[in-house]
CSV table of C-alpha atoms and ligand atoms in Angstrom, one decimal:
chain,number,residue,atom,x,y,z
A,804,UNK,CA,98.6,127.0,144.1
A,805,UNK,CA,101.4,124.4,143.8
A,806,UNK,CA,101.2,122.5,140.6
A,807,UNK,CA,99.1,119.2,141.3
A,808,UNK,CA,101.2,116.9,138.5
A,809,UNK,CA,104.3,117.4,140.9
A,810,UNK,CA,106.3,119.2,138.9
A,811,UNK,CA,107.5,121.7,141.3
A,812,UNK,CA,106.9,125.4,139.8
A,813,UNK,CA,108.4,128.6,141.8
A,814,UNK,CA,105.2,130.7,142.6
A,815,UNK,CA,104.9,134.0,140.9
A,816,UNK,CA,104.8,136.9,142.2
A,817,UNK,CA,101.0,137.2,142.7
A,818,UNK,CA,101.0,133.5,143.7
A,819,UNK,CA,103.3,134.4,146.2
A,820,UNK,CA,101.4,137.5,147.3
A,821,UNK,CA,98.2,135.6,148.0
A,822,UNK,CA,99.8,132.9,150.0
A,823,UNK,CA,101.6,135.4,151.7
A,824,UNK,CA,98.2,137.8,152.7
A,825,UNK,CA,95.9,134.8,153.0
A,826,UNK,CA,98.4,132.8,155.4
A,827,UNK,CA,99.2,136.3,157.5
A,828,UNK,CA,95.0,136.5,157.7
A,829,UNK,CA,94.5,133.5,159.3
A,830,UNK,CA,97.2,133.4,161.1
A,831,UNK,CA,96.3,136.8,162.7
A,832,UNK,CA,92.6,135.0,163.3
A,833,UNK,CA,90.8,137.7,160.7
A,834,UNK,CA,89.5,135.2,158.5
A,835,UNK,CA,90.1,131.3,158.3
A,836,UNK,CA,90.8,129.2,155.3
A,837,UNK,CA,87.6,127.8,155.3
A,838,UNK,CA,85.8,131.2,154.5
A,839,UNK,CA,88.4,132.0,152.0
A,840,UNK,CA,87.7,129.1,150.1
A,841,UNK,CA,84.0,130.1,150.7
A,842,UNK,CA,84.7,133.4,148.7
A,843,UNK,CA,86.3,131.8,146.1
A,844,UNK,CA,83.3,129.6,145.5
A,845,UNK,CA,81.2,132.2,145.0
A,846,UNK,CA,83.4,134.4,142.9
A,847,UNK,CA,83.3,131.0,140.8
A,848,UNK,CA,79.6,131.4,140.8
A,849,UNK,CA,79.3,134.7,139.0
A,850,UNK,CA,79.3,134.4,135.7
A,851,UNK,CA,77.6,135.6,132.4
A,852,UNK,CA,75.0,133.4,133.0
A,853,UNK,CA,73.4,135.1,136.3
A,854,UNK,CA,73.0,138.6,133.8
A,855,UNK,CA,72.1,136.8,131.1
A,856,UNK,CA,68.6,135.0,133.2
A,857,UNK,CA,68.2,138.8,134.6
A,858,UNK,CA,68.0,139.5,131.1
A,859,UNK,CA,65.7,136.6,129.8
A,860,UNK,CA,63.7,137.4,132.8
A,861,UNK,CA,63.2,141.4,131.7
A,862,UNK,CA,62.1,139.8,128.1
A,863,UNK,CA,59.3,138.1,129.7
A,864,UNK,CA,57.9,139.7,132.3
A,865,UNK,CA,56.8,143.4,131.9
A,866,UNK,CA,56.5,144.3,135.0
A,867,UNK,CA,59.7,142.8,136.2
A,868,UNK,CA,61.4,144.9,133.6
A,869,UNK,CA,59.6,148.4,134.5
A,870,UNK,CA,61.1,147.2,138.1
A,871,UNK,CA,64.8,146.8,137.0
A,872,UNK,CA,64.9,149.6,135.1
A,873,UNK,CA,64.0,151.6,137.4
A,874,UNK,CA,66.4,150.4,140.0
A,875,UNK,CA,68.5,147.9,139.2
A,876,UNK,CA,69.7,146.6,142.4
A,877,UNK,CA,66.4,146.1,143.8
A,878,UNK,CA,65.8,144.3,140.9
A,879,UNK,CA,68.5,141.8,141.0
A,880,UNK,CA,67.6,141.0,144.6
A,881,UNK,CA,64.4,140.9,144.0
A,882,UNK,CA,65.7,137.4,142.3
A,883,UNK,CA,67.3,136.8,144.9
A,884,UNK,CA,71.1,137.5,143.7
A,885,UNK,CA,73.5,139.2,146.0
A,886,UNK,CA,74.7,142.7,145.0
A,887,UNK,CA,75.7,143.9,148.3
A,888,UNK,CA,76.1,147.9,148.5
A,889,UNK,CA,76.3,148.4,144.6
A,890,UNK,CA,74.1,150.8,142.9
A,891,UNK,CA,73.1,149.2,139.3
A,892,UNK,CA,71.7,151.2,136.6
A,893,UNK,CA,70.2,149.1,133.6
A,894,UNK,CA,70.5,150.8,130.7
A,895,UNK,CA,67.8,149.9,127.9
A,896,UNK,CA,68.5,149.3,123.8
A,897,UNK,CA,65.9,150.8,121.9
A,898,UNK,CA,65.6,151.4,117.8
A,899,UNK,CA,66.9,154.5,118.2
A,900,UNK,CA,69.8,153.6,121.3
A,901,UNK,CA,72.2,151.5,121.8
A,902,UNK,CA,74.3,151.4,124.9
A,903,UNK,CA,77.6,150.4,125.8
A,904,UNK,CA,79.3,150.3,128.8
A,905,UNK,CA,83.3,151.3,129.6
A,906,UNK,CA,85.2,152.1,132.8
A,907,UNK,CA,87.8,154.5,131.7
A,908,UNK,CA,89.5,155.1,135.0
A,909,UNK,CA,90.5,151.5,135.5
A,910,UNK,CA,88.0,148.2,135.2
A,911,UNK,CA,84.7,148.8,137.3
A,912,UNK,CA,82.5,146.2,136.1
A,913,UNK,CA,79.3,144.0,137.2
A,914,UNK,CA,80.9,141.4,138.2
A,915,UNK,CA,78.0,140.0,140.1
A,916,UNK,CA,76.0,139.4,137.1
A,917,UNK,CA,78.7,138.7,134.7
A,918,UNK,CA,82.0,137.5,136.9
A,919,UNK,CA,85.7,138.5,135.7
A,920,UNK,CA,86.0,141.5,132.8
A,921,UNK,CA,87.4,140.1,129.9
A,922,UNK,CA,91.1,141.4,129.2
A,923,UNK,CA,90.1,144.0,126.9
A,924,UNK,CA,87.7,145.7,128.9
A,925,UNK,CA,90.7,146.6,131.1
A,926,UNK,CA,92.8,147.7,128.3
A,927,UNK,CA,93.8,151.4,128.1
A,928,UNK,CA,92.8,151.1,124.2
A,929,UNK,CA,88.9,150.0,124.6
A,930,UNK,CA,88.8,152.7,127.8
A,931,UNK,CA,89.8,155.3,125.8
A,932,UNK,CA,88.6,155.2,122.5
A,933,UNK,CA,85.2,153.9,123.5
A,934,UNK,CA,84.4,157.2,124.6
A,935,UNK,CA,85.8,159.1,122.0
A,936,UNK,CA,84.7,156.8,118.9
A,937,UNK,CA,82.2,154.5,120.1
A,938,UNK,CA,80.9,154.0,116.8
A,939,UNK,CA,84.6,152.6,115.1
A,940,UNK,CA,85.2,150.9,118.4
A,941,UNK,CA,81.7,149.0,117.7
A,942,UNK,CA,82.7,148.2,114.6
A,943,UNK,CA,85.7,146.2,115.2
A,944,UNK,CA,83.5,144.5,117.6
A,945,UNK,CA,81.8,143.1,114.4
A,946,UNK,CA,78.9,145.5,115.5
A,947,UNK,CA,77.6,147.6,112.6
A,948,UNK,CA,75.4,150.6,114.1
A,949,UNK,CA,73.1,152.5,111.4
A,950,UNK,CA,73.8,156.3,111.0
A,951,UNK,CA,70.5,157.1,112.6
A,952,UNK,CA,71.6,154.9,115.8
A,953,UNK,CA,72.2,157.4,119.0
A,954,UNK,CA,75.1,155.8,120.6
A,955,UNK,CA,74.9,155.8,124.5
A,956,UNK,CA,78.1,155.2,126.2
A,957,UNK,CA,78.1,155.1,130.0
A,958,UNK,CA,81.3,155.5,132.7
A,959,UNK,CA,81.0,152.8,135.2
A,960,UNK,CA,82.6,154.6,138.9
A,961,UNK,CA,83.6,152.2,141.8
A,962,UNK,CA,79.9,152.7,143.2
A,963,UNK,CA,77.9,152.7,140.0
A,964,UNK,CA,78.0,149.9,137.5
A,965,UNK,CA,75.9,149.2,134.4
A,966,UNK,CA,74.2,146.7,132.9
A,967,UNK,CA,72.9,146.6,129.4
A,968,UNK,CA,69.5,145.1,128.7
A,969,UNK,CA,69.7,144.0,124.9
A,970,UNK,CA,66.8,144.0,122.7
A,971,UNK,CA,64.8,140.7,121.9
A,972,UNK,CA,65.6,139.4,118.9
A,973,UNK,CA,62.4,139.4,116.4
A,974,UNK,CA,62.7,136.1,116.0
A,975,UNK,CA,61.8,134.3,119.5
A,976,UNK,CA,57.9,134.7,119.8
A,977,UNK,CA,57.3,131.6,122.5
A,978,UNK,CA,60.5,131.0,123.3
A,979,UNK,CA,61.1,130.1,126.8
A,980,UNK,CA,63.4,132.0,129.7
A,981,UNK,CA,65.8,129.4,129.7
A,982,UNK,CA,66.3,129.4,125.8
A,983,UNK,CA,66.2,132.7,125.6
A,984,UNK,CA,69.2,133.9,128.7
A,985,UNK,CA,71.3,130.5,125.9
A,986,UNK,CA,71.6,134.1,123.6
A,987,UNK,CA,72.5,136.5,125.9
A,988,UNK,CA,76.2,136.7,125.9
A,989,UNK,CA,78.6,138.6,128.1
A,990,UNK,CA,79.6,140.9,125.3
A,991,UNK,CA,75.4,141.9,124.1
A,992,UNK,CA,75.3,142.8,128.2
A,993,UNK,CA,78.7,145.0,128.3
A,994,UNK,CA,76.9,146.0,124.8
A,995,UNK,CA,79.5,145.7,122.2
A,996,UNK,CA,77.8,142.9,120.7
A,997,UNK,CA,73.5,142.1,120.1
A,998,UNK,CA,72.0,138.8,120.8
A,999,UNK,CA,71.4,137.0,117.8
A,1000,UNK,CA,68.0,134.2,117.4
A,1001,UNK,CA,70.1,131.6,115.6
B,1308,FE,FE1,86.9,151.1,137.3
């Protein structure tokens, strides 16, 4: 964690935490550095982009989609990407529903489909007024809701995360999987944002 230029930097105090745990680990012989770095790899691996070809894959194939929906983990695996013990629940926008997912006791998250939460999923502001106003929190997001909009807004626990599946834009008769997952951002999946064709 040293800085590579040379300039010698004291560590900080996580930095110093995590050299300090990671060193006592393999000392002890419970894990060695080369499966550490292993983990880090693959933590490097998950981002947006693994949700957003789940997504693009939902768009295209029907029966995919009726799958996922109807378990989400077994749908994820089913293309082959590794969720481990987590229960996911995909949660579908419709005309009439929009999600939008929060984790007001601290910052559970799908991190195996869209990596690290962004710093304002964590903050005690979007946990707590996304339940209470969803609507005004939207708004600030830049995301206007009509009146007649239900507004779905689901708790993520440490053993149940969410996913939102986003509507297709209108706009993308023929286009392909790949072009399409290019729209999918983080934010349309945590659903505080829609994907948009151009
Ligand atoms: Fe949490």
């Amino acid at each position: 964690m040293k800085e590579e230029s040379g300039n010698y930097q004291p560590y900080s105090y996580f930095q110093l935490m995590e050299v300090s745990l990671r060193e006592l680990l393999v000392e002890k012989g419970i894990v060695t550095d080369a499966q550490v770095a292993e983990e880090v790899e693959a933590m490097r691996k998950r981002t947006p982009a693994v949700g957003a070809g789940v997504v693009a894959k939902a768009w295209t194939d029907p029966g995919f989609k009726a799958r996922l929906l109807a378990d989400g983990t077994l749908g994820c695996i089913e293309l082959g990407i590794e969720v481990a013990a987590l229960k996911l629940v995909v949660v579908e926008n419709t005309p009439d529903v929009h999600n939008v997912v929060v984790c007001t006791l601290c910052s559970c998250y799908p991190r195996m489909l869209l990596g690290i939460p962004p710093e304002w999923y964590k903050s005690r502001n979007y946990r707590s007024r996304t339940v209470r106003e969803p609507r005004e929190v939207l708004s600030e997001f830049g995301l206007q809701l009509n009146e007649q909009m239900k507004i779905r807004v689901h708790d993520s626990t440490a053993d149940m995360r969410y996913l939102v599946l986003p509507m297709r834009p209108a706009e993308t008769d023929g286009w392909s999987e790949e072009r399409l997952a290019s729209i999918v951002t983080r934010d349309c999946m945590i659903g505080v944002a829609v994907p948009k064709s151009h």
